[in-house]
Each structure stands twice: as structure tokens, then as C-alpha cells.
PDB file of C-alpha atoms in Angstrom:
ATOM      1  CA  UNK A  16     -29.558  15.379 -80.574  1.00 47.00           C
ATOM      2  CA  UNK A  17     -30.186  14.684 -77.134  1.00 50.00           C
ATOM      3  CA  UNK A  18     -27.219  15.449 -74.402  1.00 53.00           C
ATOM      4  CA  UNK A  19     -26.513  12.920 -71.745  1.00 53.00           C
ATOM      5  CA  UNK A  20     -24.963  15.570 -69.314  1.00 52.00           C
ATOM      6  CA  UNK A  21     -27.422  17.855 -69.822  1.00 53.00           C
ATOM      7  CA  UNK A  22     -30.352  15.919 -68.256  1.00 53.00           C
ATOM      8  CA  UNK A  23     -29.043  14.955 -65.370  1.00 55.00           C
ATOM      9  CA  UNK A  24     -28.853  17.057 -62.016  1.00 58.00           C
ATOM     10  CA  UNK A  25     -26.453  19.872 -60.948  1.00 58.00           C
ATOM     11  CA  UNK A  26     -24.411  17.607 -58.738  1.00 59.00           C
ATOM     12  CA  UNK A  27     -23.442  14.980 -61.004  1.00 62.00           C
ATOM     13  CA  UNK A  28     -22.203  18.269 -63.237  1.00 63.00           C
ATOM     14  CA  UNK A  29     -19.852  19.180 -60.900  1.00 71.00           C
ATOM     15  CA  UNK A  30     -15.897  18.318 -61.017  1.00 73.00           C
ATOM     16  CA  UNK A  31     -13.852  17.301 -58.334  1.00 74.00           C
ATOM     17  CA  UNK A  32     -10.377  19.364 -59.380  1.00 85.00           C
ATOM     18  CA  UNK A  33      -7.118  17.432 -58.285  1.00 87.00           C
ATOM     19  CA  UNK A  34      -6.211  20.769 -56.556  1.00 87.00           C
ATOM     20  CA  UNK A  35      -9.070  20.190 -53.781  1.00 87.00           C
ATOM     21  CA  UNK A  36      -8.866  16.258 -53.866  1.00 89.00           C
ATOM     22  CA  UNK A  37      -5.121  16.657 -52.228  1.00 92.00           C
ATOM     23  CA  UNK A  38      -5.524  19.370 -50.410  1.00 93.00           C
ATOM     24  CA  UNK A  39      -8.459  17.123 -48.749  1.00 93.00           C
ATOM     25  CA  UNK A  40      -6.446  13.909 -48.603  1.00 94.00           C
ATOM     26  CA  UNK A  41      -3.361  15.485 -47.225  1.00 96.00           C
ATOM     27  CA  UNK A  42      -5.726  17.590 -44.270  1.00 96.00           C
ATOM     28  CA  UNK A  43      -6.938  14.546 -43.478  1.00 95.00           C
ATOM     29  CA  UNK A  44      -4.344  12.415 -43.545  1.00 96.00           C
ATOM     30  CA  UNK A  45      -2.752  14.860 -41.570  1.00 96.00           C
ATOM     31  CA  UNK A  46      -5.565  14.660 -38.799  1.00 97.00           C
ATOM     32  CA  UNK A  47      -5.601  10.881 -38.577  1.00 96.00           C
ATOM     33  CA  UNK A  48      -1.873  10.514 -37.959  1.00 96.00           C
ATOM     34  CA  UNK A  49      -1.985  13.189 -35.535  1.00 96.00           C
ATOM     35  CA  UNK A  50      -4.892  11.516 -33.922  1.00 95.00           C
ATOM     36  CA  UNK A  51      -3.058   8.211 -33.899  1.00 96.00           C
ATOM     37  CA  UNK A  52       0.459   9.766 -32.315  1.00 96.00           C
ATOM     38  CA  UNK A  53      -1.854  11.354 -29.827  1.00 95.00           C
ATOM     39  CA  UNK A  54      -3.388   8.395 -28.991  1.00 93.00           C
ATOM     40  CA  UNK A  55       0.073   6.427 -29.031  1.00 93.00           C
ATOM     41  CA  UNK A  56       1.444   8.794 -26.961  1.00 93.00           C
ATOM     42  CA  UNK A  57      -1.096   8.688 -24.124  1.00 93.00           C
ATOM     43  CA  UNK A  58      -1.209   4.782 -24.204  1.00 91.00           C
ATOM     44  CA  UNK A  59       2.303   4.696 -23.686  1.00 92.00           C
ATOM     45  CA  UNK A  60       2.365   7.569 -20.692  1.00 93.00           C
ATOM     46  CA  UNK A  61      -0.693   6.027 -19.277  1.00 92.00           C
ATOM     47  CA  UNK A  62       1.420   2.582 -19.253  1.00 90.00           C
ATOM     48  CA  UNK A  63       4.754   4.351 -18.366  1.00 92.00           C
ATOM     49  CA  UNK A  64       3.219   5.933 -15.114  1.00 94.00           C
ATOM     50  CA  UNK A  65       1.283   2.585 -13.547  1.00 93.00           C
ATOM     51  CA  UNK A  66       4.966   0.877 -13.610  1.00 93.00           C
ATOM     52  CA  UNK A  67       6.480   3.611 -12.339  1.00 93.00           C
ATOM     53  CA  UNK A  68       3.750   3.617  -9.516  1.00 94.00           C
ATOM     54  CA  UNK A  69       3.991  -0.006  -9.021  1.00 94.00           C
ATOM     55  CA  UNK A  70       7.856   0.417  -8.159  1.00 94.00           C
ATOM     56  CA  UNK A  71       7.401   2.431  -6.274  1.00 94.00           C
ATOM     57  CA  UNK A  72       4.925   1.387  -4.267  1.00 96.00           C
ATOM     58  CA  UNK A  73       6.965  -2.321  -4.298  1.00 96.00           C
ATOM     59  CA  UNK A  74       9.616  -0.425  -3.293  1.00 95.00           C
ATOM     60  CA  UNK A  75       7.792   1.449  -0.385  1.00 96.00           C
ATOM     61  CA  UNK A  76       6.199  -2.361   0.621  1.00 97.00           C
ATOM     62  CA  UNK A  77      10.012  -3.218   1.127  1.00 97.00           C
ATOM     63  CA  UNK A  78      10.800  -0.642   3.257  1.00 97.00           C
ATOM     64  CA  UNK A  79       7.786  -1.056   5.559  1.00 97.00           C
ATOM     65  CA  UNK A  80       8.141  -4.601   5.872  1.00 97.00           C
ATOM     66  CA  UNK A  81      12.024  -4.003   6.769  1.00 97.00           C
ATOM     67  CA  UNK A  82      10.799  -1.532   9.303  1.00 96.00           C
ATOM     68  CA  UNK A  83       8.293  -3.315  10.793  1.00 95.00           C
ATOM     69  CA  UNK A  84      10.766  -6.744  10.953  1.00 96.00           C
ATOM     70  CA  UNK A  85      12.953  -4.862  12.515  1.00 95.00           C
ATOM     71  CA  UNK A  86      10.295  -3.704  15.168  1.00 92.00           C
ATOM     72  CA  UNK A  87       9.361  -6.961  16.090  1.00 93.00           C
ATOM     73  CA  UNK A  88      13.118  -8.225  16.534  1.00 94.00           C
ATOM     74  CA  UNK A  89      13.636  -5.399  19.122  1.00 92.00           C
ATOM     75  CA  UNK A  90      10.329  -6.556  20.735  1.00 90.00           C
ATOM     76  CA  UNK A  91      11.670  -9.874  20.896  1.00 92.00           C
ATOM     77  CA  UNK A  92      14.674  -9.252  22.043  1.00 92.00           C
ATOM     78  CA  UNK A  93      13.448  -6.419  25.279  1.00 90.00           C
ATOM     79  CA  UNK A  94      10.800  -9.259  26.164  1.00 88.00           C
ATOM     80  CA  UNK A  95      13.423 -12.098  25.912  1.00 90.00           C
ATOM     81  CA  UNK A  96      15.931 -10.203  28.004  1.00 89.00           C
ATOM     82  CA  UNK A  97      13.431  -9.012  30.432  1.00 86.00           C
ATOM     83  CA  UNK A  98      11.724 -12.614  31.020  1.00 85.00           C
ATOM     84  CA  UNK A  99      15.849 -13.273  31.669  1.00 86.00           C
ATOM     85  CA  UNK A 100      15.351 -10.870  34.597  1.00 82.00           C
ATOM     86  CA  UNK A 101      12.259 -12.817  36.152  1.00 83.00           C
ATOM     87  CA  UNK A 102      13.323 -16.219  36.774  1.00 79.00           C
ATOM     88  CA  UNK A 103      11.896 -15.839  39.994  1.00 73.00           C
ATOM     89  CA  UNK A 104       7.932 -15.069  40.136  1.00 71.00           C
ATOM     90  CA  UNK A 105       8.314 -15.295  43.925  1.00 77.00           C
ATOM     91  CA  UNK A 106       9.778 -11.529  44.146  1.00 78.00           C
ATOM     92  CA  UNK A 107       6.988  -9.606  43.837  1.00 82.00           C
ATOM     93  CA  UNK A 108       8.826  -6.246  43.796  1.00 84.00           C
ATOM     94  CA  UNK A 109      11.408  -6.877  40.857  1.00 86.00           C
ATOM     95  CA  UNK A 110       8.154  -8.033  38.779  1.00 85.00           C
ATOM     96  CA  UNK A 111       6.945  -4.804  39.705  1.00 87.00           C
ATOM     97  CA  UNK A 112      10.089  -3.120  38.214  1.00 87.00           C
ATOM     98  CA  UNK A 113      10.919  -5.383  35.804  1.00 88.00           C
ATOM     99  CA  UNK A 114       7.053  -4.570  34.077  1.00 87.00           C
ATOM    100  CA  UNK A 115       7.237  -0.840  34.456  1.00 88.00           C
ATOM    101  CA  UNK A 116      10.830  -0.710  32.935  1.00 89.00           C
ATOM    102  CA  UNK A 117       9.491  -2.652  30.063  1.00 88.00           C
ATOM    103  CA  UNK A 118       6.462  -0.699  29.329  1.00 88.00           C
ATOM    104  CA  UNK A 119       8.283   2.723  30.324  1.00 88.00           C
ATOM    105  CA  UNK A 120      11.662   1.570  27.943  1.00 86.00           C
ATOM    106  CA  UNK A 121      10.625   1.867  24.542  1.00 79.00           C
ATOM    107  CA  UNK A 122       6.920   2.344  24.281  1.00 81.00           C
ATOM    108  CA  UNK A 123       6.348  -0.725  21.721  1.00 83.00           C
ATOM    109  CA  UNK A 124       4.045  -2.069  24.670  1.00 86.00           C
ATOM    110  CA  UNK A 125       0.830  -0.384  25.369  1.00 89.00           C
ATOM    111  CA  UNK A 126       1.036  -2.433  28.268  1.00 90.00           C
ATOM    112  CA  UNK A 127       2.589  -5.288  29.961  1.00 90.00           C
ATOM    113  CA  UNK A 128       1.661  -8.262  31.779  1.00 89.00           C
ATOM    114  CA  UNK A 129       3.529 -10.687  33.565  1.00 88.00           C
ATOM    115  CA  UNK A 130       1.768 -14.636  34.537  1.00 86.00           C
ATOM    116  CA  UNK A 131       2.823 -17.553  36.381  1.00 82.00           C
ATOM    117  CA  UNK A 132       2.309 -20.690  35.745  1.00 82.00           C
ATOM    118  CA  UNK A 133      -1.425 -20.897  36.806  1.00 83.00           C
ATOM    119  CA  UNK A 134      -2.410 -18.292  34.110  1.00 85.00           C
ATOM    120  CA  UNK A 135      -2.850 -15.551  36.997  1.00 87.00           C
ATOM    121  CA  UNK A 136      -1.300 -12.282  36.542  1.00 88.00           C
ATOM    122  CA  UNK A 137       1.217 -11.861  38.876  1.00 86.00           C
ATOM    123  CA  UNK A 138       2.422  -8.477  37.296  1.00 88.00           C
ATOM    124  CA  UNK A 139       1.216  -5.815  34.980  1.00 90.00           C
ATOM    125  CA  UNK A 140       2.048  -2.061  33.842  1.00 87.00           C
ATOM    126  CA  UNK A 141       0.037   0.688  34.094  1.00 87.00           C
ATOM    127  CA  UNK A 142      -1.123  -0.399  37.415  1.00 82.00           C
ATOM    128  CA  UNK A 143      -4.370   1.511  36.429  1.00 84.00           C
ATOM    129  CA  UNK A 144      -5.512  -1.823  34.699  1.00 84.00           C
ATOM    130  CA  UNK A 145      -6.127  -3.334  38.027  1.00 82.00           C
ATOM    131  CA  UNK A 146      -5.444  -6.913  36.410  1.00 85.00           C
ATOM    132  CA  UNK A 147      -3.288  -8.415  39.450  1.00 87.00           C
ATOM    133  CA  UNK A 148      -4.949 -11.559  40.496  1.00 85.00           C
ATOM    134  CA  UNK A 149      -6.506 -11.913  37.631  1.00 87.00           C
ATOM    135  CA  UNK A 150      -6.530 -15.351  36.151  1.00 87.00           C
ATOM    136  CA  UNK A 151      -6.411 -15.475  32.263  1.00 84.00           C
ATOM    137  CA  UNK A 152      -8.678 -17.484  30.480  1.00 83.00           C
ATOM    138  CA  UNK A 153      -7.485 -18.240  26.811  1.00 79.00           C
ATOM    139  CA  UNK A 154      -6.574 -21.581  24.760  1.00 76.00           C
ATOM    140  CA  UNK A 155      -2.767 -20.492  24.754  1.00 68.00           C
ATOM    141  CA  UNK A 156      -3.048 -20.523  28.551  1.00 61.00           C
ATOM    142  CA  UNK A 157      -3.877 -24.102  29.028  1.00 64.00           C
TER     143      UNK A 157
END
């Protein structure tokens, strides 16, 4: 009589013991979950560190914008004070003062200029500008 098994290939002969077929699932199994925590794990710390950059750098925004409010308001208030001081553009002197004290004060000018009411600078701080006299050309001015 003629045997089915015996007539076909070596591989198909071969048994697949349970032993081996668990051992196999269980590796891999094993594998893919750790695989899938892993990549969990660096989703989330890859999420957890941009918002924890973002606040701070919100937070950092806030303080800068604070700073620099708070900047201006003192700028404000030195250049409201000292225009206070120069009611009179006729005293040539106390311009002269009144500019170097304001650039010498605090050092939020780099310089300082004082006009009249022709758009000519009547005043200004360094003197090594050399801008007296000088009549100021701009759309604000007219």
C-alpha cells in the first residue's frame, strides 16, 4: 500500500511540539509588549518635556515683558519729569544740564536730544554728536 506521509518532503514531516510553540509565542509576545511600553514611554516623555518647555518659556516671556514694561515706565517717567524742568527753551545753559543729567542718570538713553518748536535741536548729549542747530526733518516733526 502506498503511504501518504511517506512521499512527501522532509519539512512537511516535521512536528511543531507545544513545548517550542509557547516558548515562541511567549518570547515574542514578550518582545512586542516591551516594544510597545518602550515606545509608550518615549511618546509620553517626548510630550511631557515640550510642555514643560513651553512653561517655561511662557513663563520666561512673562518675566521679560514685566521687565521690559517696567523699563519703559521709568523712561517715561525721567523724560516726563525732565521736559518738567525745560519749560523754558530760552535758557540755553539749563538745556545743557538738563540733557547731560538725563543721558548721564540712568543710561536708558544712548543719547539725548532736546527741540523747539521749529524742529531744530536746541540741545543734545554727548556733545560729540555735533547736532546743535540742526533742524530735524521727519513726519512726526511737522
Amino acid at each position: 500500500m502506498f503511504n501518504s506521509l511517506s512521499a512527501q518532503p522532509d519539512m512537511y514531516r516535521r512536528k511543531i511540539y507545544l513545548r517550542t510553540l509557547l516558548t515562541g509565542l511567549s518570547i515574542g509576545s514578550v518582545i512586542l509588549t516591551s516594544g510597545l511600553l518602550l515606545g509608550a514611554f518615549f511618546l509620553f516623555q517626548k510630550n511631557n518635556i515640550e510642555e514643560s518647555l513651553l512653561d517655561s518659556n511662557i513663563a520666561y516671556a512673562r518675566k521679560l515683558a514685566d521687565t521690559t514694561d517696567h523699563y519703559l515706565t521709568i523712561a517715561q517717567r525721567e523724560l516726563a519729569w525732565s521736559a518738567s524742568q525745560i519749560v523754558d527753551l530760552n535758557d540755553v545753559g539749563k538745556l545743557h544740564r538738563e540733557t547731560t543729567r538725563l543721558f548721564q542718570q540712568s543710561g536708558f538713553f544712548n543719547s539725548v536730544a532736546v527741540l523747539d518748536r521749529h524742529a531744530v535741536i536746541a540741545s543734545v548729549s554727548p556733545e560729540s554728536l555735533s547736532l546743535v542747530g540742526v533742524k530735524v526733518d521727519t513726519p512726526e516733526t511737522e
